[in-house]
mmCIF file of C-alpha atoms in Angstrom:
data_model
loop_
_atom_site.group_PDB
_atom_site.id
_atom_site.type_symbol
_atom_site.label_atom_id
_atom_site.label_comp_id
_atom_site.label_asym_id
_atom_site.label_seq_id
_atom_site.Cartn_x
_atom_site.Cartn_y
_atom_site.Cartn_z
ATOM 1 C CA MET A 18 -8.381 2.788 -14.137
ATOM 2 C CA ASP A 19 -6.443 6.003 -14.470
ATOM 3 C CA LYS A 20 -3.727 6.932 -11.980
ATOM 4 C CA THR A 21 -4.677 6.831 -8.304
ATOM 5 C CA ILE A 22 -2.164 9.582 -7.599
ATOM 6 C CA GLU A 23 -0.196 11.806 -9.980
ATOM 7 C CA TRP A 24 1.693 15.090 -10.075
ATOM 8 C CA LYS A 25 -0.430 17.400 -12.208
ATOM 9 C CA ASP A 26 -0.972 21.150 -12.489
ATOM 10 C CA ASP A 27 1.737 21.838 -9.899
ATOM 11 C CA CYS A 28 0.075 19.791 -7.170
ATOM 12 C CA SER A 29 -0.687 16.204 -6.186
ATOM 13 C CA LEU A 30 -3.916 14.947 -7.696
ATOM 14 C CA MET A 31 -5.266 11.862 -5.923
ATOM 15 C CA VAL A 32 -8.390 9.766 -5.524
ATOM 16 C CA ASP A 33 -10.094 10.367 -2.176
ATOM 17 C CA GLN A 34 -10.369 6.754 -1.064
ATOM 18 C CA THR A 35 -12.535 7.552 1.953
ATOM 19 C CA LEU A 36 -15.427 8.213 -0.471
ATOM 20 C CA ILE A 37 -15.297 4.883 -2.324
ATOM 21 C CA PRO A 38 -17.549 3.089 -3.294
ATOM 22 C CA PHE A 39 -20.117 5.867 -3.095
ATOM 23 C CA GLU A 40 -18.088 8.371 -5.086
ATOM 24 C CA TYR A 41 -14.973 8.227 -7.253
ATOM 25 C CA LYS A 42 -13.505 11.691 -6.847
ATOM 26 C CA LYS A 43 -10.063 13.215 -7.255
ATOM 27 C CA ILE A 44 -8.861 16.011 -5.026
ATOM 28 C CA LYS A 45 -5.910 18.379 -5.236
ATOM 29 C CA ILE A 46 -3.348 18.347 -2.437
ATOM 30 C CA LYS A 47 -1.517 21.682 -2.538
ATOM 31 C CA THR A 48 0.537 21.873 0.678
ATOM 32 C CA SER A 49 2.763 19.575 2.704
ATOM 33 C CA LYS A 50 0.334 19.842 5.640
ATOM 34 C CA GLU A 51 -2.548 18.736 3.418
ATOM 35 C CA MET A 52 -0.400 15.805 2.278
ATOM 36 C CA TYR A 53 0.407 14.816 5.862
ATOM 37 C CA ASN A 54 -3.316 14.841 6.667
ATOM 38 C CA ALA A 55 -4.201 12.913 3.492
ATOM 39 C CA ILE A 56 -1.776 10.149 4.476
ATOM 40 C CA LYS A 57 -2.786 10.186 8.144
ATOM 41 C CA THR A 58 -6.532 10.057 7.496
ATOM 42 C CA MET A 59 -6.209 7.476 4.684
ATOM 43 C CA ILE A 60 -7.456 9.685 1.873
ATOM 44 C CA VAL A 61 -4.481 8.039 0.208
ATOM 45 C CA ARG A 62 -3.682 4.495 1.387
ATOM 46 C CA GLY A 63 -1.824 1.385 0.290
ATOM 47 C CA ALA A 64 1.935 1.207 0.780
ATOM 48 C CA PRO A 65 3.058 2.066 -2.799
ATOM 49 C CA ALA A 66 0.536 4.906 -3.117
ATOM 50 C CA ILE A 67 1.602 6.263 0.283
ATOM 51 C CA GLY A 68 5.187 6.212 -0.973
ATOM 52 C CA ILE A 69 4.317 8.332 -4.003
ATOM 53 C CA ALA A 70 2.339 10.645 -1.723
ATOM 54 C CA GLY A 71 5.504 11.120 0.341
ATOM 55 C CA ALA A 72 7.498 11.938 -2.803
ATOM 56 C CA HIS A 73 4.847 14.459 -3.824
ATOM 57 C CA GLY A 74 4.817 15.868 -0.300
ATOM 58 C CA MET A 75 8.504 16.678 -0.631
ATOM 59 C CA CYS A 76 7.754 18.583 -3.849
ATOM 60 C CA LEU A 77 5.020 20.547 -2.105
ATOM 61 C CA ALA A 78 7.347 21.319 0.805
ATOM 62 C CA ALA A 79 10.022 22.558 -1.597
ATOM 63 C CA LYS A 80 7.442 24.790 -3.287
ATOM 64 C CA GLU A 81 6.584 26.314 0.090
ATOM 65 C CA LEU A 82 10.194 26.860 1.138
ATOM 66 C CA TYR A 83 12.329 27.601 -1.917
ATOM 67 C CA GLU A 84 12.364 31.367 -1.360
ATOM 68 C CA GLU A 85 13.291 31.059 2.328
ATOM 69 C CA ASN A 86 16.704 31.054 4.009
ATOM 70 C CA ASN A 87 18.135 27.686 5.137
ATOM 71 C CA PHE A 88 16.089 26.023 2.419
ATOM 72 C CA ILE A 89 17.690 22.578 2.596
ATOM 73 C CA LYS A 90 17.642 22.438 6.396
ATOM 74 C CA LYS A 91 13.954 23.311 6.491
ATOM 75 C CA LEU A 92 13.182 20.908 3.660
ATOM 76 C CA LEU A 93 14.804 18.024 5.524
ATOM 77 C CA GLU A 94 12.747 18.926 8.589
ATOM 78 C CA LYS A 95 9.645 18.649 6.390
ATOM 79 C CA ALA A 96 10.841 15.211 5.305
ATOM 80 C CA GLN A 97 10.868 14.091 8.931
ATOM 81 C CA TYR A 98 7.400 15.576 9.440
ATOM 82 C CA LEU A 99 5.909 13.792 6.421
ATOM 83 C CA ASN A 100 7.591 10.514 7.354
ATOM 84 C CA SER A 101 5.833 10.535 10.739
ATOM 85 C CA ALA A 102 2.343 10.396 9.182
ATOM 86 C CA ARG A 103 2.175 6.565 9.233
ATOM 87 C CA PRO A 104 4.900 4.417 10.800
ATOM 88 C CA THR A 105 4.359 0.903 9.420
ATOM 89 C CA ALA A 106 4.397 1.319 5.627
ATOM 90 C CA VAL A 107 8.092 1.421 4.703
ATOM 91 C CA ASN A 108 7.330 2.773 1.221
ATOM 92 C CA LEU A 109 6.720 6.180 2.772
ATOM 93 C CA SER A 110 10.224 6.463 4.217
ATOM 94 C CA TRP A 111 11.665 4.793 1.099
ATOM 95 C CA ALA A 112 10.184 7.411 -1.246
ATOM 96 C CA ILE A 113 11.134 10.286 1.032
ATOM 97 C CA ASN A 114 14.692 8.932 1.155
ATOM 98 C CA GLU A 115 14.699 8.813 -2.657
ATOM 99 C CA GLN A 116 13.835 12.506 -2.607
ATOM 100 C CA LYS A 117 16.512 13.202 0.004
ATOM 101 C CA LYS A 118 19.060 11.683 -2.397
ATOM 102 C CA VAL A 119 17.923 14.214 -5.001
ATOM 103 C CA ILE A 120 18.457 17.009 -2.493
ATOM 104 C CA GLU A 121 21.947 15.739 -1.643
ATOM 105 C CA ASN A 122 22.897 15.348 -5.320
ATOM 106 C CA ASN A 123 21.746 18.888 -6.063
ATOM 107 C CA LYS A 124 22.803 20.634 -2.844
ATOM 108 C CA ASN A 125 24.940 23.156 -4.701
ATOM 109 C CA GLU A 126 22.118 24.118 -7.047
ATOM 110 C CA THR A 127 19.537 26.843 -6.504
ATOM 111 C CA PRO A 128 16.411 26.013 -4.493
ATOM 112 C CA LYS A 129 14.365 26.408 -7.676
ATOM 113 C CA LYS A 130 16.480 23.802 -9.467
ATOM 114 C CA ILE A 131 16.190 21.452 -6.480
ATOM 115 C CA LEU A 132 12.405 21.860 -6.605
ATOM 116 C CA ASN A 133 12.352 20.984 -10.301
ATOM 117 C CA ALA A 134 14.603 17.968 -9.696
ATOM 118 C CA LEU A 135 12.278 16.740 -6.934
ATOM 119 C CA ILE A 136 9.250 17.033 -9.206
ATOM 120 C CA GLU A 137 11.052 15.196 -12.012
ATOM 121 C CA ASN A 138 12.021 12.378 -9.644
ATOM 122 C CA ALA A 139 8.518 12.114 -8.178
ATOM 123 C CA ILE A 140 7.044 11.692 -11.655
ATOM 124 C CA ARG A 141 9.689 9.054 -12.436
ATOM 125 C CA LEU A 142 8.764 7.067 -9.307
ATOM 126 C CA GLU A 143 5.092 7.429 -10.186
ATOM 127 C CA ASN A 144 5.489 5.995 -13.691
ATOM 128 C CA GLU A 145 7.836 3.230 -12.531
ATOM 129 C CA ASP A 146 5.235 2.045 -10.015
ATOM 130 C CA ILE A 147 2.822 0.952 -12.743
ATOM 131 C CA LEU A 148 5.540 -0.932 -14.644
ATOM 132 C CA ILE A 149 6.665 -2.637 -11.416
ATOM 133 C CA ASN A 150 3.125 -3.721 -10.596
ATOM 134 C CA LYS A 151 2.591 -5.242 -14.033
ATOM 135 C CA LYS A 152 5.782 -7.272 -13.622
ATOM 136 C CA ILE A 153 4.580 -8.448 -10.195
ATOM 137 C CA GLY A 154 1.242 -9.374 -11.737
ATOM 138 C CA ASP A 155 2.795 -11.426 -14.516
ATOM 139 C CA PHE A 156 5.189 -13.281 -12.199
ATOM 140 C CA GLY A 157 2.362 -14.002 -9.785
ATOM 141 C CA ALA A 158 -0.012 -15.239 -12.471
ATOM 142 C CA SER A 159 2.469 -18.014 -13.272
ATOM 143 C CA VAL A 160 1.739 -19.763 -9.935
ATOM 144 C CA VAL A 161 -2.044 -19.328 -9.847
ATOM 145 C CA PRO A 162 -3.739 -22.711 -10.496
ATOM 146 C CA LEU A 163 -6.234 -22.985 -13.356
ATOM 147 C CA GLY A 164 -9.743 -22.215 -12.159
ATOM 148 C CA ALA A 165 -8.418 -21.109 -8.772
ATOM 149 C CA GLY A 166 -10.580 -19.699 -6.023
ATOM 150 C CA ILE A 167 -8.375 -16.831 -4.855
ATOM 151 C CA LEU A 168 -8.677 -15.095 -1.493
ATOM 152 C CA THR A 169 -7.275 -11.622 -0.963
ATOM 153 C CA HIS A 170 -7.423 -9.390 2.105
ATOM 154 C CA CYS A 171 -7.687 -5.605 2.375
ATOM 155 C CA ASN A 172 -6.946 -3.759 -0.881
ATOM 156 C CA ALA A 173 -3.658 -4.179 -2.721
ATOM 157 C CA GLY A 174 -5.010 -3.044 -6.050
ATOM 158 C CA ALA A 175 -4.754 -0.121 -8.425
ATOM 159 C CA LEU A 176 -6.064 2.172 -5.697
ATOM 160 C CA ALA A 177 -3.304 1.101 -3.290
ATOM 161 C CA THR A 178 -0.692 1.939 -5.920
ATOM 162 C CA VAL A 179 -0.388 4.367 -8.813
ATOM 163 C CA GLY A 180 -2.092 1.779 -10.997
ATOM 164 C CA TYR A 181 -2.700 -1.953 -11.645
ATOM 165 C CA GLY A 182 -1.897 -3.172 -8.113
ATOM 166 C CA THR A 183 0.240 -5.779 -6.376
ATOM 167 C CA ALA A 184 -2.018 -8.591 -5.084
ATOM 168 C CA LEU A 185 -4.811 -7.462 -7.402
ATOM 169 C CA GLY A 186 -2.179 -7.087 -10.113
ATOM 170 C CA VAL A 187 -1.572 -10.829 -9.740
ATOM 171 C CA ILE A 188 -5.318 -11.427 -9.979
ATOM 172 C CA ARG A 189 -5.676 -9.139 -13.023
ATOM 173 C CA SER A 190 -2.825 -10.895 -14.839
ATOM 174 C CA ALA A 191 -4.166 -14.328 -13.869
ATOM 175 C CA TYR A 192 -7.642 -13.427 -15.123
ATOM 176 C CA LYS A 193 -6.245 -12.419 -18.512
ATOM 177 C CA LYS A 194 -4.823 -15.942 -18.842
ATOM 178 C CA ASP A 195 -7.708 -17.819 -17.253
ATOM 179 C CA SER A 196 -11.153 -16.242 -16.986
ATOM 180 C CA SER A 197 -12.408 -19.236 -14.969
ATOM 181 C CA ILE A 198 -10.729 -18.002 -11.746
ATOM 182 C CA SER A 199 -12.897 -16.537 -9.019
ATOM 183 C CA VAL A 200 -12.006 -14.099 -6.258
ATOM 184 C CA PHE A 201 -13.033 -13.928 -2.608
ATOM 185 C CA ALA A 202 -12.491 -10.597 -0.852
ATOM 186 C CA ASP A 203 -12.478 -10.261 2.932
ATOM 187 C CA GLU A 204 -14.434 -7.244 4.170
ATOM 188 C CA THR A 205 -11.389 -6.131 6.241
ATOM 189 C CA ARG A 206 -12.609 -4.698 9.503
ATOM 190 C CA PRO A 207 -12.592 -2.068 10.826
ATOM 191 C CA ARG A 208 -12.205 0.250 7.801
ATOM 192 C CA GLN A 209 -13.670 -2.153 5.244
ATOM 193 C CA GLN A 210 -11.022 -1.713 2.538
ATOM 194 C CA GLY A 211 -11.900 -5.114 1.070
ATOM 195 C CA ALA A 212 -15.631 -4.448 0.993
ATOM 196 C CA ARG A 213 -15.385 -0.841 -0.115
ATOM 197 C CA ILE A 214 -12.371 -0.780 -2.414
ATOM 198 C CA THR A 215 -11.365 -4.269 -3.605
ATOM 199 C CA THR A 216 -14.901 -5.170 -4.705
ATOM 200 C CA PHE A 217 -15.186 -1.729 -6.360
ATOM 201 C CA GLU A 218 -12.061 -2.370 -8.425
ATOM 202 C CA LEU A 219 -12.898 -5.932 -9.428
ATOM 203 C CA VAL A 220 -16.520 -5.172 -10.362
ATOM 204 C CA ARG A 221 -15.270 -2.324 -12.563
ATOM 205 C CA ASP A 222 -12.879 -4.781 -14.236
ATOM 206 C CA ASN A 223 -15.629 -7.410 -14.655
ATOM 207 C CA ILE A 224 -13.652 -9.925 -12.583
ATOM 208 C CA PRO A 225 -15.997 -12.176 -10.541
ATOM 209 C CA VAL A 226 -15.729 -11.372 -6.840
ATOM 210 C CA THR A 227 -17.513 -12.682 -3.746
ATOM 211 C CA LEU A 228 -17.410 -10.631 -0.548
ATOM 212 C CA ILE A 229 -17.016 -12.563 2.719
ATOM 213 C CA THR A 230 -16.577 -11.461 6.309
ATOM 214 C CA ASP A 231 -13.181 -11.670 7.959
ATOM 215 C CA GLY A 232 -14.082 -14.774 9.954
ATOM 216 C CA MET A 233 -15.281 -16.884 7.031
ATOM 217 C CA CYS A 234 -12.044 -17.859 5.277
ATOM 218 C CA SER A 235 -11.570 -21.276 6.922
ATOM 219 C CA TYR A 236 -15.158 -22.243 6.054
ATOM 220 C CA PHE A 237 -14.518 -21.716 2.349
ATOM 221 C CA MET A 238 -11.044 -23.249 2.534
ATOM 222 C CA LYS A 239 -12.457 -26.437 4.065
ATOM 223 C CA LYS A 240 -15.120 -26.622 1.346
ATOM 224 C CA GLY A 241 -12.410 -26.354 -1.325
ATOM 225 C CA MET A 242 -13.723 -23.058 -2.690
ATOM 226 C CA ILE A 243 -10.513 -21.180 -1.810
ATOM 227 C CA ASN A 244 -7.238 -22.804 -2.889
ATOM 228 C CA PHE A 245 -4.884 -19.835 -3.343
ATOM 229 C CA VAL A 246 -4.221 -16.734 -1.232
ATOM 230 C CA VAL A 247 -2.414 -13.548 -2.222
ATOM 231 C CA THR A 248 -2.182 -10.317 -0.231
ATOM 232 C CA GLY A 249 -0.055 -7.202 -0.287
ATOM 233 C CA ALA A 250 2.341 -6.012 2.412
ATOM 234 C CA ASP A 251 3.279 -2.733 4.034
ATOM 235 C CA ARG A 252 6.717 -3.782 5.273
ATOM 236 C CA ILE A 253 8.684 -7.005 4.843
ATOM 237 C CA ALA A 254 11.578 -7.791 7.185
ATOM 238 C CA ALA A 255 14.854 -9.326 6.031
ATOM 239 C CA ASN A 256 13.739 -12.810 7.129
ATOM 240 C CA GLY A 257 10.463 -12.546 5.182
ATOM 241 C CA ASP A 258 8.142 -11.743 8.091
ATOM 242 C CA SER A 259 5.509 -9.455 6.589
ATOM 243 C CA ALA A 260 3.356 -6.702 8.039
ATOM 244 C CA ASN A 261 -0.004 -6.340 6.346
ATOM 245 C CA LYS A 262 -3.522 -5.265 7.248
ATOM 246 C CA ILE A 263 -4.803 -6.719 10.506
ATOM 247 C CA GLY A 264 -6.276 -10.169 9.921
ATOM 248 C CA THR A 265 -3.704 -11.281 7.365
ATOM 249 C CA SER A 266 -1.849 -13.496 9.836
ATOM 250 C CA THR A 267 -5.090 -15.285 10.729
ATOM 251 C CA ILE A 268 -5.668 -16.102 7.055
ATOM 252 C CA ALA A 269 -2.094 -17.371 6.664
ATOM 253 C CA ILE A 270 -2.518 -19.701 9.648
ATOM 254 C CA ALA A 271 -5.771 -21.093 8.213
ATOM 255 C CA ALA A 272 -4.165 -21.502 4.779
ATOM 256 C CA SER A 273 -1.271 -23.414 6.331
ATOM 257 C CA TYR A 274 -3.678 -25.770 8.108
ATOM 258 C CA TYR A 275 -5.499 -26.553 4.860
ATOM 259 C CA ASN A 276 -2.248 -26.730 2.843
ATOM 260 C CA ILE A 277 -3.217 -23.769 0.673
ATOM 261 C CA PRO A 278 -0.363 -21.667 -0.794
ATOM 262 C CA PHE A 279 -0.153 -18.196 0.735
ATOM 263 C CA TYR A 280 1.736 -15.532 -1.227
ATOM 264 C CA ILE A 281 2.713 -11.928 -0.591
ATOM 265 C CA ALA A 282 2.869 -9.567 -3.593
ATOM 266 C CA ALA A 283 4.974 -6.464 -3.037
ATOM 267 C CA PRO A 284 7.657 -4.364 -4.732
ATOM 268 C CA LYS A 285 11.305 -4.297 -3.693
ATOM 269 C CA SER A 286 10.664 -0.945 -1.993
ATOM 270 C CA THR A 287 8.454 -2.703 0.595
ATOM 271 C CA ILE A 288 11.330 -4.947 1.718
ATOM 272 C CA ASP A 289 13.243 -3.446 4.638
ATOM 273 C CA MET A 290 16.562 -5.269 4.936
ATOM 274 C CA SER A 291 17.492 -3.120 7.955
ATOM 275 C CA ILE A 292 14.902 -4.995 10.030
ATOM 276 C CA LYS A 293 15.804 -8.572 10.945
ATOM 277 C CA SER A 294 12.327 -9.869 11.740
ATOM 278 C CA GLY A 295 8.728 -8.876 12.205
ATOM 279 C CA ASN A 296 9.397 -8.325 15.905
ATOM 280 C CA ASP A 297 11.146 -5.078 14.949
ATOM 281 C CA ILE A 298 8.296 -3.668 12.837
ATOM 282 C CA VAL A 299 6.411 -0.801 14.493
ATOM 283 C CA ILE A 300 2.671 -1.480 14.345
ATOM 284 C CA GLU A 301 0.427 1.550 13.988
ATOM 285 C CA LEU A 302 -2.351 1.805 16.580
ATOM 286 C CA ARG A 303 -5.371 3.707 15.319
ATOM 287 C CA ASP A 304 -8.374 5.455 16.890
ATOM 288 C CA GLU A 305 -10.632 3.118 18.895
ATOM 289 C CA ASN A 306 -13.682 4.738 17.294
ATOM 290 C CA GLU A 307 -12.854 2.942 14.043
ATOM 291 C CA VAL A 308 -13.945 -0.219 15.853
ATOM 292 C CA LYS A 309 -16.625 1.180 18.161
ATOM 293 C CA ILE A 310 -18.563 3.399 15.759
ATOM 294 C CA ILE A 311 -20.501 2.102 12.737
ATOM 295 C CA ASN A 312 -22.711 4.458 10.705
ATOM 296 C CA GLY A 313 -22.303 7.108 13.371
ATOM 297 C CA LYS A 314 -23.499 4.906 16.252
ATOM 298 C CA SER A 315 -21.657 2.973 18.931
ATOM 299 C CA VAL A 316 -21.958 -0.816 18.623
ATOM 300 C CA CYS A 317 -20.720 -1.593 22.133
ATOM 301 C CA ALA A 318 -21.451 -0.661 25.724
ATOM 302 C CA GLU A 319 -20.080 2.656 26.933
ATOM 303 C CA GLY A 320 -16.744 2.181 28.669
ATOM 304 C CA THR A 321 -15.713 -0.827 26.561
ATOM 305 C CA LYS A 322 -11.964 -0.937 26.044
ATOM 306 C CA VAL A 323 -10.710 -1.196 22.452
ATOM 307 C CA ILE A 324 -7.245 -1.884 21.033
ATOM 308 C CA ASN A 325 -7.043 -1.176 17.310
ATOM 309 C CA PRO A 326 -3.775 -2.280 15.634
ATOM 310 C CA ALA A 327 -3.860 -1.476 11.921
ATOM 311 C CA PHE A 328 -1.513 -4.330 10.969
ATOM 312 C CA ASP A 329 -0.303 -7.735 12.076
ATOM 313 C CA ILE A 330 2.799 -9.781 11.267
ATOM 314 C CA THR A 331 2.603 -12.916 9.147
ATOM 315 C CA ASP A 332 5.503 -15.195 10.087
ATOM 316 C CA SER A 333 7.778 -16.087 7.184
ATOM 317 C CA GLY A 334 7.194 -19.804 7.772
ATOM 318 C CA LEU A 335 3.575 -19.356 6.661
ATOM 319 C CA ILE A 336 4.525 -17.674 3.367
ATOM 320 C CA LYS A 337 4.982 -19.825 0.253
ATOM 321 C CA GLY A 338 6.616 -17.035 -1.704
ATOM 322 C CA ILE A 339 7.056 -13.285 -2.036
ATOM 323 C CA ILE A 340 6.154 -12.039 -5.509
ATOM 324 C CA THR A 341 8.248 -9.041 -6.598
ATOM 325 C CA GLU A 342 9.133 -7.291 -9.839
ATOM 326 C CA TYR A 343 12.306 -9.415 -9.871
ATOM 327 C CA GLY A 344 10.512 -12.750 -9.606
ATOM 328 C CA ILE A 345 9.155 -14.963 -6.843
ATOM 329 C CA PHE A 346 11.373 -15.617 -3.833
ATOM 330 C CA LYS A 347 11.120 -17.753 -0.741
ATOM 331 C CA PRO A 348 11.117 -15.612 2.408
ATOM 332 C CA ASN A 349 14.723 -16.601 3.205
ATOM 333 C CA GLU A 350 15.903 -15.639 -0.303
ATOM 334 C CA LEU A 351 15.171 -11.898 -0.222
ATOM 335 C CA GLN A 352 18.849 -10.963 -0.075
ATOM 336 C CA LYS A 353 19.150 -12.112 -3.702
ATOM 337 C CA ILE A 354 17.072 -9.097 -4.805
ATOM 338 C CA PHE A 355 19.652 -6.724 -3.346
ATOM 339 C CA SER A 356 22.771 -8.587 -4.549
#
């Protein structure tokens, strides 16, 4: 696949992921408000891709403001605005902070030069993301058993990143070594990222994939058809507790019961050492209609109450290892990455 998101023609060019699998279409995001909405409405999704979107959003904001007075002050206000689009994925604040460092390092330069420096840094982060994901994939492939039946949840693939993917990066690298592996993808209610996006990616790559519903994992684990699990993450606390798409914790509990290794694949930028445990991670609550409405029609009685958390926390004790671009670490070893 080509890049999911890239700075091109003085704007952010990204795949509209709300259209997949029916249409693979790229759209141009030309303003910081459009970028906020793209992140909020999940036109762009997946923690690493959201991070790059935030970096691009800062470039767009600088383009809008560089001829105005109090340029830096207003630009930093835009940073706060963009960062509020989605609270759980730490890559968004990480990338925006990387852009804020550029602003600080160039504060005595002209607004035009700051804009150019922001664009240069955004493109650097973009290109680094693909290299990071390939390293994650290769490290992860080293622990995938021959002929494994691999379960993944949500989409942590090329479309959740700039390219290649984290959890799907592991699967891609494993498949290159061993074409006898098979993949199970959870549908991932309520927005169906597994059904819509993960299967789309794997079918395009000619990697065998079987779609299952979210409640089926223990059935296939008990039958011995799933013996390895790898997912992505949106934020990892210092103790290894990991926030990922709702339903991930359930899979980890089932994997633990059946003694199946459960791995998280994520870049260093997803690890938030300022947060001690998963108890401190803010979980995004989304619109109840994502659960209640299917194909434009309500699937429940009028007046039914719905709570729709987008993520859950997988306790570190359920995680065999966290696969990063620096290697594979036990949840209590994450400090080594920052040493």
